[in-house]
Short mmCIF file of C-alpha atoms in Angstrom, two decimals:
data_model
loop_
_atom_site.label_atom_id
_atom_site.label_comp_id
_atom_site.label_asym_id
_atom_site.label_seq_id
_atom_site.Cartn_x
_atom_site.Cartn_y
_atom_site.Cartn_z
CA UNK A 1 -34.77 157.94 -22.30
CA UNK A 2 -34.96 157.20 -18.52
CA UNK A 3 -37.40 154.37 -19.23
CA UNK A 4 -35.25 152.93 -21.91
CA UNK A 5 -32.31 152.92 -19.51
CA UNK A 6 -34.47 151.28 -16.73
CA UNK A 7 -35.65 148.57 -19.19
CA UNK A 8 -31.91 148.00 -20.32
CA UNK A 9 -30.89 147.52 -16.69
CA UNK A 10 -33.95 145.08 -15.99
CA UNK A 11 -33.02 143.08 -18.93
CA UNK A 12 -29.46 142.73 -17.98
CA UNK A 13 -30.56 141.71 -14.49
CA UNK A 14 -32.97 139.32 -15.92
CA UNK A 15 -30.23 137.92 -18.26
CA UNK A 16 -27.77 137.55 -15.51
CA UNK A 17 -30.19 135.86 -13.33
CA UNK A 18 -31.05 133.45 -15.98
CA UNK A 19 -27.37 132.60 -16.56
CA UNK A 20 -26.81 132.12 -12.91
CA UNK A 21 -29.76 129.77 -12.81
CA UNK A 22 -28.46 127.78 -15.70
CA UNK A 23 -24.98 127.44 -14.02
CA UNK A 24 -26.60 126.30 -10.78
CA UNK A 25 -28.76 123.78 -12.78
CA UNK A 26 -25.57 122.54 -14.57
CA UNK A 27 -23.72 122.08 -11.22
CA UNK A 28 -26.60 120.14 -9.77
CA UNK A 29 -26.79 117.98 -12.81
CA UNK A 30 -23.16 117.26 -12.61
CA UNK A 31 -23.40 116.37 -8.95
CA UNK A 32 -26.03 113.82 -9.62
CA UNK A 33 -26.74 112.07 -12.89
CA UNK A 34 -28.37 108.63 -13.16
CA UNK A 35 -27.03 106.17 -15.73
CA UNK A 36 -24.69 108.73 -17.34
CA UNK A 37 -22.99 106.29 -19.55
CA UNK A 38 -26.07 104.39 -20.66
CA UNK A 39 -27.34 104.85 -24.16
CA UNK A 40 -31.03 105.07 -22.99
CA UNK A 41 -33.03 104.60 -19.78
CA UNK A 42 -33.52 100.89 -20.52
CA UNK A 43 -29.86 100.22 -20.09
CA UNK A 44 -29.79 101.74 -16.54
CA UNK A 45 -29.08 99.36 -13.70
CA UNK A 46 -28.76 99.56 -9.89
CA UNK A 47 -25.49 98.55 -8.45
CA UNK A 48 -27.04 97.39 -5.51
CA UNK A 49 -28.98 94.65 -7.56
CA UNK A 50 -25.89 93.71 -9.42
CA UNK A 51 -23.03 93.96 -6.87
CA UNK A 52 -22.42 90.36 -6.48
CA UNK A 53 -22.51 87.47 -8.80
CA UNK A 54 -22.36 83.54 -8.56
CA UNK A 55 -19.05 82.88 -10.19
CA UNK A 56 -15.89 84.89 -11.74
CA UNK A 57 -16.98 84.34 -15.43
CA UNK A 58 -20.45 85.79 -14.94
CA UNK A 59 -18.79 88.70 -13.05
CA UNK A 60 -16.16 89.43 -15.69
CA UNK A 61 -18.65 89.35 -18.55
CA UNK A 62 -21.26 91.49 -16.71
CA UNK A 63 -18.61 94.18 -15.84
CA UNK A 64 -17.15 94.05 -19.25
CA UNK A 65 -20.71 94.97 -20.51
CA UNK A 66 -20.85 97.90 -17.98
CA UNK A 67 -17.48 99.25 -18.79
CA UNK A 68 -17.85 103.13 -18.98
CA UNK A 69 -17.95 104.52 -22.49
CA UNK A 70 -15.08 106.88 -22.51
CA UNK A 71 -14.60 109.50 -25.31
CA UNK A 72 -11.43 109.46 -27.19
CA UNK A 73 -10.22 106.21 -25.50
CA UNK A 74 -9.10 103.24 -27.39
CA UNK A 75 -8.43 101.09 -24.39
CA UNK A 76 -10.63 97.88 -24.51
CA UNK A 77 -13.06 97.18 -21.59
CA UNK A 78 -10.92 95.98 -18.61
CA UNK A 79 -11.81 94.86 -15.19
CA UNK A 80 -9.78 95.21 -12.03
CA UNK A 81 -9.05 92.31 -10.00
CA UNK A 82 -10.10 94.09 -6.79
CA UNK A 83 -13.48 94.63 -8.66
CA UNK A 84 -13.69 90.82 -8.77
CA UNK A 85 -13.18 90.44 -5.11
CA UNK A 86 -16.06 92.74 -4.43
CA UNK A 87 -18.35 90.96 -6.71
CA UNK A 88 -17.70 87.30 -5.77
CA UNK A 89 -17.68 86.60 -2.14
CA UNK A 90 -15.02 83.82 -2.06
CA UNK A 91 -11.64 85.36 -2.88
CA UNK A 92 -10.16 81.80 -3.12
CA UNK A 93 -12.77 81.02 -5.80
CA UNK A 94 -11.96 84.13 -7.56
CA UNK A 95 -8.15 83.40 -7.85
CA UNK A 96 -8.93 79.80 -8.78
CA UNK A 97 -11.48 80.62 -11.43
CA UNK A 98 -9.38 83.54 -12.81
CA UNK A 99 -6.23 81.24 -13.17
CA UNK A 100 -8.34 78.68 -15.11
CA UNK A 101 -9.63 81.45 -17.45
CA UNK A 102 -5.96 82.69 -18.00
CA UNK A 103 -4.86 79.15 -18.68
CA UNK A 104 -7.72 78.50 -21.15
CA UNK A 105 -6.73 81.88 -22.91
CA UNK A 106 -10.15 83.43 -22.32
CA UNK A 107 -8.48 86.43 -20.51
CA UNK A 108 -5.12 88.05 -19.85
CA UNK A 109 -4.08 89.66 -16.69
CA UNK A 110 -1.94 92.87 -16.80
CA UNK A 111 0.05 94.53 -14.04
CA UNK A 112 -0.89 98.25 -13.85
CA UNK A 113 1.99 100.80 -13.34
CA UNK A 114 -0.09 102.65 -10.49
CA UNK A 115 2.51 101.97 -7.82
CA UNK A 116 0.03 99.81 -6.13
CA UNK A 117 -0.79 96.14 -6.51
CA UNK A 118 -3.41 96.72 -9.33
CA UNK A 119 -4.07 94.13 -11.93
CA UNK A 120 -6.36 94.66 -14.91
CA UNK A 121 -8.13 91.81 -16.67
CA UNK A 122 -9.04 92.01 -20.38
CA UNK A 123 -10.74 89.23 -22.47
CA UNK A 124 -8.22 87.86 -24.83
CA UNK A 125 -10.23 88.58 -28.04
CA UNK A 126 -10.57 92.30 -27.14
CA UNK A 127 -6.76 92.48 -26.64
CA UNK A 128 -6.01 90.84 -29.83
CA UNK A 129 -8.43 93.17 -31.82
CA UNK A 130 -6.48 96.06 -30.27
CA UNK A 131 -3.14 94.63 -31.44
CA UNK A 132 -4.66 94.37 -34.92
CA UNK A 133 -5.73 98.05 -34.91
CA UNK A 134 -2.30 99.03 -33.82
CA UNK A 135 -0.81 97.06 -36.74
CA UNK A 136 -3.19 98.46 -39.22
CA UNK A 137 -2.57 102.02 -37.96
CA UNK A 138 1.31 101.32 -38.35
CA UNK A 139 0.86 100.04 -41.87
CA UNK A 140 -1.17 103.14 -42.74
CA UNK A 141 1.73 105.32 -41.76
CA UNK A 142 4.17 103.27 -43.87
CA UNK A 143 5.86 102.16 -40.72
CA UNK A 144 8.38 99.33 -41.64
CA UNK A 145 8.92 96.02 -39.68
CA UNK A 146 5.07 95.60 -39.03
CA UNK A 147 5.35 91.80 -39.39
CA UNK A 148 6.44 92.14 -35.62
CA UNK A 149 2.89 92.44 -34.55
CA UNK A 150 1.75 89.19 -36.22
CA UNK A 151 4.77 87.35 -34.65
CA UNK A 152 3.77 88.98 -31.15
CA UNK A 153 0.22 87.60 -31.50
CA UNK A 154 0.89 84.40 -33.03
CA UNK A 155 4.15 83.24 -31.05
CA UNK A 156 4.28 85.39 -27.77
CA UNK A 157 0.75 86.15 -26.60
CA UNK A 158 -0.53 82.60 -27.73
CA UNK A 159 2.21 80.84 -25.62
CA UNK A 160 3.29 83.18 -22.85
CA UNK A 161 0.28 83.68 -20.43
CA UNK A 162 2.04 85.33 -17.55
CA UNK A 163 2.13 89.19 -16.93
CA UNK A 164 5.84 89.48 -17.69
CA UNK A 165 8.38 87.94 -20.04
CA UNK A 166 12.20 87.92 -19.96
CA UNK A 167 14.08 89.64 -22.73
CA UNK A 168 15.80 86.30 -24.13
CA UNK A 169 12.54 84.46 -23.94
CA UNK A 170 10.65 87.20 -25.78
CA UNK A 171 13.29 87.32 -28.52
CA UNK A 172 13.31 83.28 -28.82
CA UNK A 173 9.53 83.35 -29.23
CA UNK A 174 9.49 86.23 -31.83
CA UNK A 175 12.23 84.43 -33.89
CA UNK A 176 9.76 81.71 -34.72
CA UNK A 177 8.13 84.31 -37.04
CA UNK A 178 11.31 85.67 -38.50
CA UNK A 179 14.79 87.45 -38.07
CA UNK A 180 14.31 89.59 -34.84
CA UNK A 181 16.03 92.88 -34.64
CA UNK A 182 16.42 95.51 -31.89
CA UNK A 183 13.99 97.65 -33.86
CA UNK A 184 11.32 95.12 -33.48
CA UNK A 185 11.45 95.26 -29.58
CA UNK A 186 11.42 99.00 -29.85
CA UNK A 187 8.34 99.11 -32.09
CA UNK A 188 6.52 96.99 -29.55
CA UNK A 189 7.57 99.13 -26.66
CA UNK A 190 6.64 102.40 -28.63
CA UNK A 191 3.22 100.82 -29.51
CA UNK A 192 2.51 100.30 -25.75
CA UNK A 193 2.32 96.55 -25.87
CA UNK A 194 5.47 96.13 -23.57
CA UNK A 195 7.11 98.15 -20.96
CA UNK A 196 10.52 97.53 -19.28
CA UNK A 197 10.43 96.83 -15.59
CA UNK A 198 12.17 99.30 -13.48
CA UNK A 199 14.00 96.75 -11.17
CA UNK A 200 15.30 94.69 -13.90
CA UNK A 201 15.63 96.15 -17.36
CA UNK A 202 15.73 92.60 -18.97
CA UNK A 203 12.24 91.89 -18.02
CA UNK A 204 9.29 93.23 -19.64
CA UNK A 205 5.56 93.71 -18.46
CA UNK A 206 2.83 92.99 -21.18
CA UNK A 207 0.97 96.41 -21.42
CA UNK A 208 -2.20 97.85 -22.44
CA UNK A 209 -1.80 100.43 -25.14
CA UNK A 210 -3.37 103.87 -24.29
CA UNK A 211 -4.08 103.07 -20.63
CA UNK A 212 -1.71 105.53 -19.05
CA UNK A 213 -4.42 108.30 -18.73
CA UNK A 214 -6.91 105.95 -17.24
CA UNK A 215 -4.65 104.52 -14.57
CA UNK A 216 -4.04 108.08 -13.48
CA UNK A 217 -7.63 108.74 -13.52
CA UNK A 218 -8.08 105.49 -11.53
CA UNK A 219 -5.90 106.99 -8.71
CA UNK A 220 -7.67 110.19 -8.84
CA UNK A 221 -11.10 108.64 -8.74
CA UNK A 222 -10.14 106.69 -5.68
CA UNK A 223 -8.97 109.70 -3.88
CA UNK A 224 -12.06 111.71 -4.69
CA UNK A 225 -14.49 109.08 -3.77
CA UNK A 226 -12.80 108.49 -0.37
CA UNK A 227 -12.72 112.22 0.24
CA UNK A 228 -16.48 112.56 -0.59
CA UNK A 229 -17.32 109.95 1.89
CA UNK A 230 -14.99 111.20 4.54
CA UNK A 231 -16.89 114.64 4.39
CA UNK A 232 -20.16 112.76 5.22
CA UNK A 233 -21.48 112.12 8.84
CA UNK A 234 -20.33 108.82 9.90
CA UNK A 235 -18.41 108.57 6.53
CA UNK A 236 -21.11 106.75 4.95
CA UNK A 237 -23.91 107.05 2.26
CA UNK A 238 -26.77 104.62 0.99
CA UNK A 239 -25.15 103.02 -2.10
CA UNK A 240 -28.34 104.07 -4.30
CA UNK A 241 -27.39 107.64 -3.44
CA UNK A 242 -23.83 107.20 -3.94
CA UNK A 243 -23.77 105.63 -7.23
CA UNK A 244 -25.67 108.47 -8.80
CA UNK A 245 -22.71 110.96 -7.99
CA UNK A 246 -20.49 112.03 -10.81
CA UNK A 247 -16.66 112.10 -10.11
CA UNK A 248 -15.05 115.33 -11.44
CA UNK A 249 -11.57 113.87 -12.00
CA UNK A 250 -12.06 110.47 -13.38
CA UNK A 251 -13.89 109.22 -16.62
CA UNK A 252 -14.53 106.00 -15.10
CA UNK A 253 -17.88 106.04 -13.47
CA UNK A 254 -18.81 106.03 -9.95
CA UNK A 255 -20.00 102.30 -9.95
CA UNK A 256 -16.51 101.50 -11.36
CA UNK A 257 -14.65 103.12 -8.32
CA UNK A 258 -17.17 101.65 -5.83
CA UNK A 259 -16.50 98.24 -6.69
CA UNK A 260 -12.87 98.83 -6.91
CA UNK A 261 -12.58 100.33 -3.38
CA UNK A 262 -14.88 97.55 -1.84
CA UNK A 263 -12.76 94.83 -3.24
CA UNK A 264 -9.51 96.45 -2.07
CA UNK A 265 -11.03 96.90 1.59
CA UNK A 266 -11.10 100.77 1.36
CA UNK A 267 -15.04 100.61 1.60
CA UNK A 268 -17.25 98.06 3.29
CA UNK A 269 -21.07 97.66 2.94
CA UNK A 270 -23.70 96.68 5.29
CA UNK A 271 -27.40 96.23 4.89
CA UNK A 272 -30.01 98.43 6.58
CA UNK A 273 -33.93 98.40 6.40
CA UNK A 274 -33.66 101.44 4.25
CA UNK A 275 -30.94 99.90 1.82
CA UNK A 276 -27.34 99.14 1.41
CA UNK A 277 -24.94 101.39 2.91
CA UNK A 278 -21.28 102.14 1.92
CA UNK A 279 -18.91 103.17 4.63
CA UNK A 280 -15.16 103.97 4.58
CA UNK A 281 -13.33 101.27 6.49
CA UNK A 282 -11.62 102.18 9.73
CA UNK A 283 -9.26 98.98 9.88
#
């Protein structure tokens, strides 16, 4: 009997140790994971090798292809304007080329409700596909007045390229499709395609449906990344080491946030013989 009790105690201690070891390994894996969003190892890339691009169009398409895959998120891939500034050395070139792409109806630019001067860029085809999915979902729910989504695509999005629109202009453009009612505007707002501006209720921002949780994650990820670096000696890390870290409070991966904070001026980079270093800006 005594031997059985000893064996039971030994087994329990072994199980506890094994469980503790698994938890430790899990924490270590969460701290450092390479290519966490890639489907396989062949899709992995080094941010150091693809930090800058020759022009804005190339940068946009590359960052679109590298947008993190996020579970339970129906938001199309978006690129922050700050990320473009970190990826193309000439900011004037970025602004000029982005304006051309916007006028050519290749991309749309959206003002994000982060409380900061944040703008998201989405390829127009991706955005129109999202509008179609919303319309289809509304039709499946037997929602009335779903023609408004077709009018919105054909008459508003096609002609109004700026990030905002006045109420009277919105109604005027929608009326090209049919008789516009207040319920139509409400439906567009509830679908997440429009948001009223706080300073002027007669003005609307064009919006990205479902992005609310992600811009909150954007703010949390920025704070977490800066906090991580500020705890390091000299407030810096090698880029190759930093990009392997996983953020706890943002589903947007580390590379997404690094590009954002470099472009906004919160981080800076400099080359050493051992590799590129990322440091918190002091100015």
